[in-house]
XYZ file of N, CA and C in Angstrom:
459
model
N -15.225 -8.107 23.729
C -14.064 -7.208 23.706
C -14.572 -5.808 23.433
N -14.099 -4.866 24.164
C -14.499 -3.474 24.004
C -13.980 -2.933 22.673
N -14.840 -2.249 21.907
C -14.435 -1.675 20.624
C -13.768 -0.331 20.843
N -12.722 -0.087 20.111
C -11.986 1.161 20.189
C -12.253 1.969 18.935
N -12.146 3.271 19.038
C -12.304 4.105 17.848
C -11.096 3.930 16.948
N -11.308 4.198 15.662
C -10.213 4.101 14.692
C -9.077 5.015 15.102
N -9.388 6.202 15.578
C -8.367 7.156 16.006
C -7.533 6.571 17.152
N -8.187 5.894 18.102
C -7.474 5.295 19.233
C -6.540 4.190 18.756
N -7.044 3.331 17.862
C -6.217 2.236 17.344
C -5.005 2.793 16.608
N -5.226 3.792 15.753
C -4.103 4.383 15.024
C -3.111 5.028 15.985
N -3.612 5.675 17.033
C -2.736 6.297 18.021
C -1.868 5.229 18.691
N -2.476 4.099 19.039
C -1.732 3.012 19.665
C -0.674 2.471 18.703
N -1.087 2.243 17.441
C -0.163 1.668 16.468
C 1.004 2.577 16.128
N 0.742 3.889 16.058
C 1.766 4.792 15.532
C 2.398 5.718 16.567
N 1.901 5.713 17.805
C 2.520 6.548 18.834
C 3.111 5.683 19.937
N 2.325 4.795 20.497
C 2.805 3.980 21.617
C 3.743 2.873 21.141
N 3.333 2.116 20.114
C 4.118 0.967 19.655
C 5.543 1.330 19.259
N 5.783 2.439 18.559
C 7.152 2.727 18.147
C 8.040 3.331 19.232
N 7.542 3.471 20.447
C 8.341 4.136 21.493
C 9.712 3.496 21.676
N 9.807 2.176 21.530
C 11.114 1.540 21.696
C 12.088 2.008 20.625
N 11.573 2.326 19.432
C 12.450 2.821 18.371
C 12.988 4.197 18.717
N 12.199 4.987 19.455
C 12.647 6.318 19.840
C 13.791 6.261 20.840
N 13.902 5.152 21.542
C 14.961 5.022 22.536
C 16.295 4.632 21.912
N 16.301 4.358 20.621
C 17.538 3.962 19.937
C 18.529 5.113 19.945
N 19.805 4.766 19.765
C 20.845 5.788 19.714
C 20.561 6.761 18.581
N 20.864 8.048 18.790
C 20.672 9.002 17.698
C 21.623 8.675 16.553
N 21.229 9.054 15.331
C 22.101 8.744 14.188
C 23.483 9.371 14.348
N 24.478 8.633 13.976
C 25.842 9.148 13.949
C 26.396 8.858 12.560
N 27.552 9.378 12.276
C 28.153 9.133 10.966
C 28.417 7.644 10.758
N 28.779 6.916 11.808
C 29.124 5.509 11.635
C 27.908 4.585 11.803
N 26.851 5.045 12.470
C 25.695 4.188 12.712
C 24.420 4.999 12.537
N 23.823 4.907 11.367
C 22.586 5.633 11.098
C 21.398 4.692 11.234
N 20.341 5.185 11.857
C 19.094 4.439 11.932
C 18.385 4.541 10.588
N 17.533 3.574 10.285
C 16.746 3.634 9.067
C 15.373 3.038 9.341
N 14.415 3.406 8.526
C 13.096 2.823 8.686
C 13.142 1.381 8.215
N 12.225 0.564 8.717
C 12.230 -0.859 8.406
C 11.214 -1.237 7.333
N 10.330 -0.351 6.997
C 9.313 -0.644 5.998
C 8.183 0.356 6.115
N 7.155 0.155 5.362
C 6.004 1.052 5.392
C 5.077 0.595 6.506
N 4.756 1.495 7.411
C 3.876 1.187 8.531
C 2.431 1.532 8.251
N 2.180 2.297 7.227
C 0.810 2.651 6.869
C 0.800 3.518 5.631
N -0.305 3.514 4.958
C -0.519 4.386 3.811
C -1.856 5.060 4.054
N -1.859 6.369 4.179
C -3.057 7.113 4.512
C -3.372 8.083 3.386
N -4.608 8.121 2.970
C -5.014 9.025 1.905
C -6.485 9.361 2.073
N -6.882 10.464 1.472
C -8.263 10.917 1.564
C -9.150 10.107 0.619
N -10.417 9.982 0.979
C -11.361 9.242 0.162
C -12.752 9.856 0.291
N -13.497 9.830 -0.792
C -14.893 10.284 -0.755
C -15.746 9.336 0.084
N -15.456 8.040 0.019
C -16.225 7.005 0.718
C -15.255 6.025 1.368
N -14.629 6.398 2.492
C -13.558 5.563 3.069
C -13.980 4.140 3.435
N -15.161 3.958 4.002
C -15.570 2.606 4.392
C -15.751 1.720 3.164
N -16.406 2.255 2.142
C -16.638 1.494 0.910
C -15.308 1.178 0.216
N -14.394 2.160 0.179
C -13.112 1.946 -0.476
C -12.269 0.927 0.290
N -12.275 0.994 1.623
C -11.546 0.009 2.432
C -12.078 -1.395 2.157
N -13.394 -1.519 2.027
C -13.994 -2.822 1.732
C -13.573 -3.320 0.350
N -13.461 -2.425 -0.641
C -13.018 -2.795 -1.984
C -11.600 -3.361 -1.925
N -10.704 -2.669 -1.197
C -9.322 -3.144 -1.079
C -9.272 -4.507 -0.389
N -10.132 -4.717 0.608
C -10.138 -6.006 1.288
C -10.685 -7.108 0.376
N -11.770 -6.830 -0.323
C -12.409 -7.828 -1.180
C -11.536 -8.231 -2.356
N -10.960 -7.247 -3.053
C -10.276 -7.545 -4.301
C -8.760 -7.672 -4.196
N -8.138 -7.064 -3.177
C -6.682 -7.138 -3.054
C -6.233 -7.820 -1.763
N -7.181 -8.180 -0.888
C -6.846 -8.928 0.319
C -6.209 -8.106 1.423
N -6.401 -6.778 1.394
C -5.829 -5.908 2.420
C -6.887 -5.678 3.493
N -6.658 -6.223 4.681
C -7.622 -6.098 5.769
C -7.812 -4.650 6.158
N -9.044 -4.313 6.540
C -9.313 -2.962 7.025
C -8.601 -2.772 8.360
N -8.395 -1.521 8.743
C -7.715 -1.215 10.002
C -8.547 -1.765 11.164
N -7.929 -2.492 12.097
C -8.671 -3.055 13.228
C -9.354 -1.969 14.051
N -10.522 -2.334 14.588
C -11.237 -1.406 15.463
C -11.277 -1.906 16.898
N -10.634 -3.055 17.173
C -10.545 -3.564 18.537
C -9.246 -4.356 18.671
N -8.875 -4.642 19.911
C -7.642 -5.392 20.165
C -7.741 -6.830 19.678
N -8.942 -7.374 19.509
C -9.117 -8.750 19.082
C -8.919 -8.961 17.590
N -8.881 -7.883 16.820
C -8.724 -8.003 15.376
C -7.253 -7.879 14.985
N -6.892 -8.554 13.934
C -5.518 -8.484 13.437
C -5.441 -7.513 12.271
N -4.314 -6.815 12.173
C -4.114 -5.906 11.052
C -3.496 -6.671 9.888
N -3.575 -6.075 8.702
C -2.982 -6.665 7.505
C -1.485 -6.797 7.707
N -0.932 -7.939 7.361
C 0.505 -8.183 7.459
C 1.061 -8.358 6.055
N 1.965 -7.476 5.672
C 2.571 -7.630 4.358
C 3.758 -8.578 4.456
N 4.071 -9.208 3.350
C 5.218 -10.096 3.317
C 6.484 -9.285 3.107
N 7.573 -9.745 3.689
C 8.848 -9.056 3.515
C 9.275 -9.134 2.064
N 9.888 -8.090 1.602
C 10.372 -8.077 0.228
C 10.764 -6.668 -0.172
N 11.234 -6.526 -1.387
C 11.698 -5.213 -1.832
C 10.550 -4.204 -1.917
N 10.864 -2.966 -1.617
C 9.911 -1.871 -1.703
C 10.603 -0.685 -2.347
N 9.987 -0.130 -3.368
C 10.534 1.072 -4.012
C 9.958 2.299 -3.320
N 10.789 3.289 -3.082
C 10.360 4.565 -2.522
C 10.890 5.619 -3.469
N 10.011 6.222 -4.274
C 10.486 7.077 -5.355
C 9.602 8.306 -5.546
N 10.037 9.461 -5.057
C 9.314 10.687 -5.398
C 9.430 10.941 -6.905
N 8.363 11.424 -7.494
C 8.328 11.738 -8.927
C 8.135 13.229 -9.105
N 8.519 13.769 -10.257
C 8.261 15.188 -10.533
C 6.752 15.465 -10.490
N 6.375 16.651 -10.058
C 4.970 17.019 -9.926
C 4.205 16.841 -11.233
N 4.859 17.045 -12.379
C 4.173 16.971 -13.662
C 4.305 15.593 -14.340
N 4.638 14.551 -13.587
C 4.803 13.225 -14.181
C 3.498 12.721 -14.791
N 3.608 11.919 -15.815
C 2.448 11.246 -16.393
C 2.434 9.771 -15.988
N 3.404 9.372 -15.164
C 3.539 7.964 -14.779
C 2.317 7.449 -14.018
N 1.633 8.311 -13.259
C 0.488 7.886 -12.451
C -0.794 7.803 -13.275
N -0.719 8.133 -14.548
C -1.919 8.133 -15.382
C -2.475 9.533 -15.468
N -3.781 9.646 -15.286
C -4.440 10.939 -15.436
C -3.902 11.945 -14.417
N -3.924 13.237 -14.775
C -3.473 14.264 -13.833
C -4.372 14.285 -12.595
N -3.824 14.631 -11.494
C -4.637 14.764 -10.281
C -4.113 13.964 -9.110
N -4.026 12.615 -9.236
C -3.556 11.876 -8.062
C -2.130 12.278 -7.699
N -1.903 12.478 -6.414
C -0.570 12.831 -5.932
C 0.190 11.614 -5.436
N -0.398 10.461 -5.537
C 0.247 9.253 -5.045
C -0.166 8.067 -5.914
N 0.604 7.023 -5.839
C 0.271 5.740 -6.443
C 0.884 4.679 -5.548
N 0.164 3.622 -5.298
C 0.702 2.544 -4.483
C 1.057 1.381 -5.406
N 2.147 0.712 -5.083
C 2.615 -0.444 -5.831
C 2.595 -1.628 -4.872
N 1.823 -2.656 -5.197
C 1.740 -3.844 -4.359
C 2.502 -4.989 -5.009
N 3.378 -5.652 -4.221
C 4.059 -6.842 -4.691
C 3.062 -7.996 -4.708
N 3.115 -8.830 -5.730
C 2.260 -10.010 -5.819
C 3.118 -11.224 -6.181
N 2.635 -12.410 -5.823
C 3.380 -13.636 -6.101
C 3.131 -14.123 -7.524
N 1.927 -13.927 -8.046
C 1.571 -14.435 -9.375
C 0.735 -13.369 -10.078
N 1.390 -12.534 -10.858
C 0.716 -11.406 -11.509
C -0.386 -11.883 -12.453
N -0.123 -12.913 -13.255
C -1.142 -13.397 -14.201
C -2.402 -13.855 -13.463
N -2.228 -14.585 -12.368
C -3.380 -15.060 -11.598
C -4.138 -13.890 -10.967
N -3.414 -12.891 -10.466
C -4.057 -11.724 -9.860
C -4.852 -10.951 -10.907
N -4.262 -10.768 -12.096
C -4.964 -10.062 -13.171
C -6.235 -10.815 -13.543
N -6.138 -12.127 -13.693
C -7.308 -12.937 -14.040
C -8.395 -12.815 -12.974
N -7.993 -12.846 -11.727
C -8.935 -12.737 -10.610
C -9.653 -11.389 -10.639
N -8.896 -10.303 -10.836
C -9.487 -8.968 -10.867
C -10.399 -8.794 -12.081
N -9.961 -9.254 -13.237
C -10.784 -9.138 -14.443
C -12.067 -9.954 -14.322
N -11.986 -11.125 -13.685
C -13.183 -11.946 -13.471
C -14.196 -11.222 -12.590
N -13.705 -10.314 -11.750
C -14.582 -9.520 -10.882
C -15.053 -8.246 -11.574
N -14.689 -8.069 -12.860
C -15.127 -6.903 -13.609
C -14.240 -5.688 -13.437
N -13.043 -5.869 -12.892
C -12.118 -4.754 -12.680
C -11.175 -4.669 -13.874
N -11.086 -3.489 -14.467
C -10.225 -3.282 -15.625
C -8.767 -3.219 -15.179
N -7.934 -4.038 -15.808
C -6.495 -4.057 -15.528
C -5.781 -3.923 -16.872
N -4.838 -2.992 -16.950
C -4.080 -2.809 -18.183
C -3.209 -4.033 -18.451
N -2.814 -4.205 -19.699
C -1.939 -5.317 -20.077
C -0.631 -5.218 -19.302
N -0.119 -6.339 -18.818
C 1.131 -6.300 -18.063
C 2.315 -5.898 -18.947
N 3.284 -5.248 -18.317
C 4.524 -4.830 -18.980
C 5.679 -5.520 -18.267
N 6.671 -5.948 -19.013
C 7.824 -6.635 -18.433
C 9.044 -5.723 -18.471
N 9.767 -5.690 -17.350
C 10.985 -4.898 -17.207
C 12.042 -5.790 -16.564
N 13.297 -5.359 -16.558
C 14.349 -6.196 -15.955
C 14.100 -6.554 -14.486
N 13.408 -5.699 -13.748
C 13.177 -5.971 -12.328
C 11.847 -6.664 -12.060
N 11.047 -6.947 -13.097
C 9.803 -7.667 -12.891
C 8.714 -7.263 -13.859
N 7.536 -7.821 -13.627
C 6.377 -7.547 -14.459
C 5.395 -6.675 -13.682
N 4.773 -5.724 -14.392
C 3.901 -4.741 -13.776
C 2.562 -4.677 -14.503
N 1.504 -4.386 -13.772
C 0.194 -4.141 -14.372
C -0.474 -3.016 -13.590
N -1.237 -2.218 -14.284
C -1.868 -1.029 -13.687
C -3.378 -1.197 -13.648
N -3.990 -0.736 -12.576
C -5.430 -0.651 -12.426
C -5.744 0.576 -11.588
N -7.018 0.849 -11.389
C -7.440 1.991 -10.561
C -8.509 1.509 -9.596
N -8.486 2.064 -8.383
C -9.530 1.731 -7.423
C -10.816 2.458 -7.837
N -11.931 2.217 -7.142
C -13.194 2.832 -7.547
C -13.199 4.363 -7.545
N -12.257 4.992 -6.858
C -12.187 6.454 -6.848
C -11.164 6.993 -7.842
N -10.594 6.111 -8.660
C -9.665 6.538 -9.699
C -8.216 6.613 -9.275
N -7.891 6.194 -8.053
C -6.505 6.208 -7.592
C -5.722 5.102 -8.294
N -4.526 5.422 -8.817
C -3.756 4.410 -9.528
C -3.139 3.380 -8.585
N -3.153 2.137 -9.033
C -2.545 1.023 -8.308
C -1.678 0.283 -9.310
N -0.478 -0.080 -8.878
C 0.401 -0.877 -9.721
C 0.645 -2.205 -9.012
N 0.541 -3.289 -9.741
C 0.862 -4.611 -9.216
C 2.207 -5.018 -9.794
N 3.066 -5.585 -8.958
C 4.431 -5.916 -9.367
C 4.777 -7.323 -8.933
N 5.197 -8.137 -9.896
C 5.751 -9.446 -9.589
C 7.242 -9.356 -9.860
N 8.065 -9.246 -8.790
C 9.512 -9.129 -8.985
C 10.073 -10.359 -9.689
N 11.126 -10.126 -10.462
C 11.841 -11.249 -11.091
C 12.674 -11.913 -9.997
N 12.835 -13.234 -10.079
C 13.654 -13.933 -9.078
C 15.092 -13.408 -9.086
N 15.710 -13.371 -7.916
C 17.107 -12.958 -7.817
C 17.995 -14.004 -8.469
N 19.064 -13.525 -9.103
C 19.980 -14.454 -9.760
C 21.107 -14.825 -8.845
């Protein structure tokens, strides 16, 4: 199979593939279009290949395909929070990062144990009405939150 550049694959995924969505009716007061989920998360990295490998090894997120024969990471359907924070928030941890990703997990305790066994520092989990959360950082210091939602009542 012929290998494609990362730029070509991303162009196919984010320009050609969504064309059918562009053909949808324009938003009206009675029928507004909405996004269906997160299609990608893009951020700068000092060592992108090494960091992508870390995410694949420890969190199971496949690297972006470089050919048509490879499959991309498929997330499971479920709730997703989309929440801009004030620029001066301390919620992300140390000052500097402009983003934080929150990954849903099925078993937070097992995930924490797995990461700690690999030598990755994970903060003690916190419980809230909407689920349990634990914080860690990738090798470049970017904050990551793991979330196990509470079952619906």
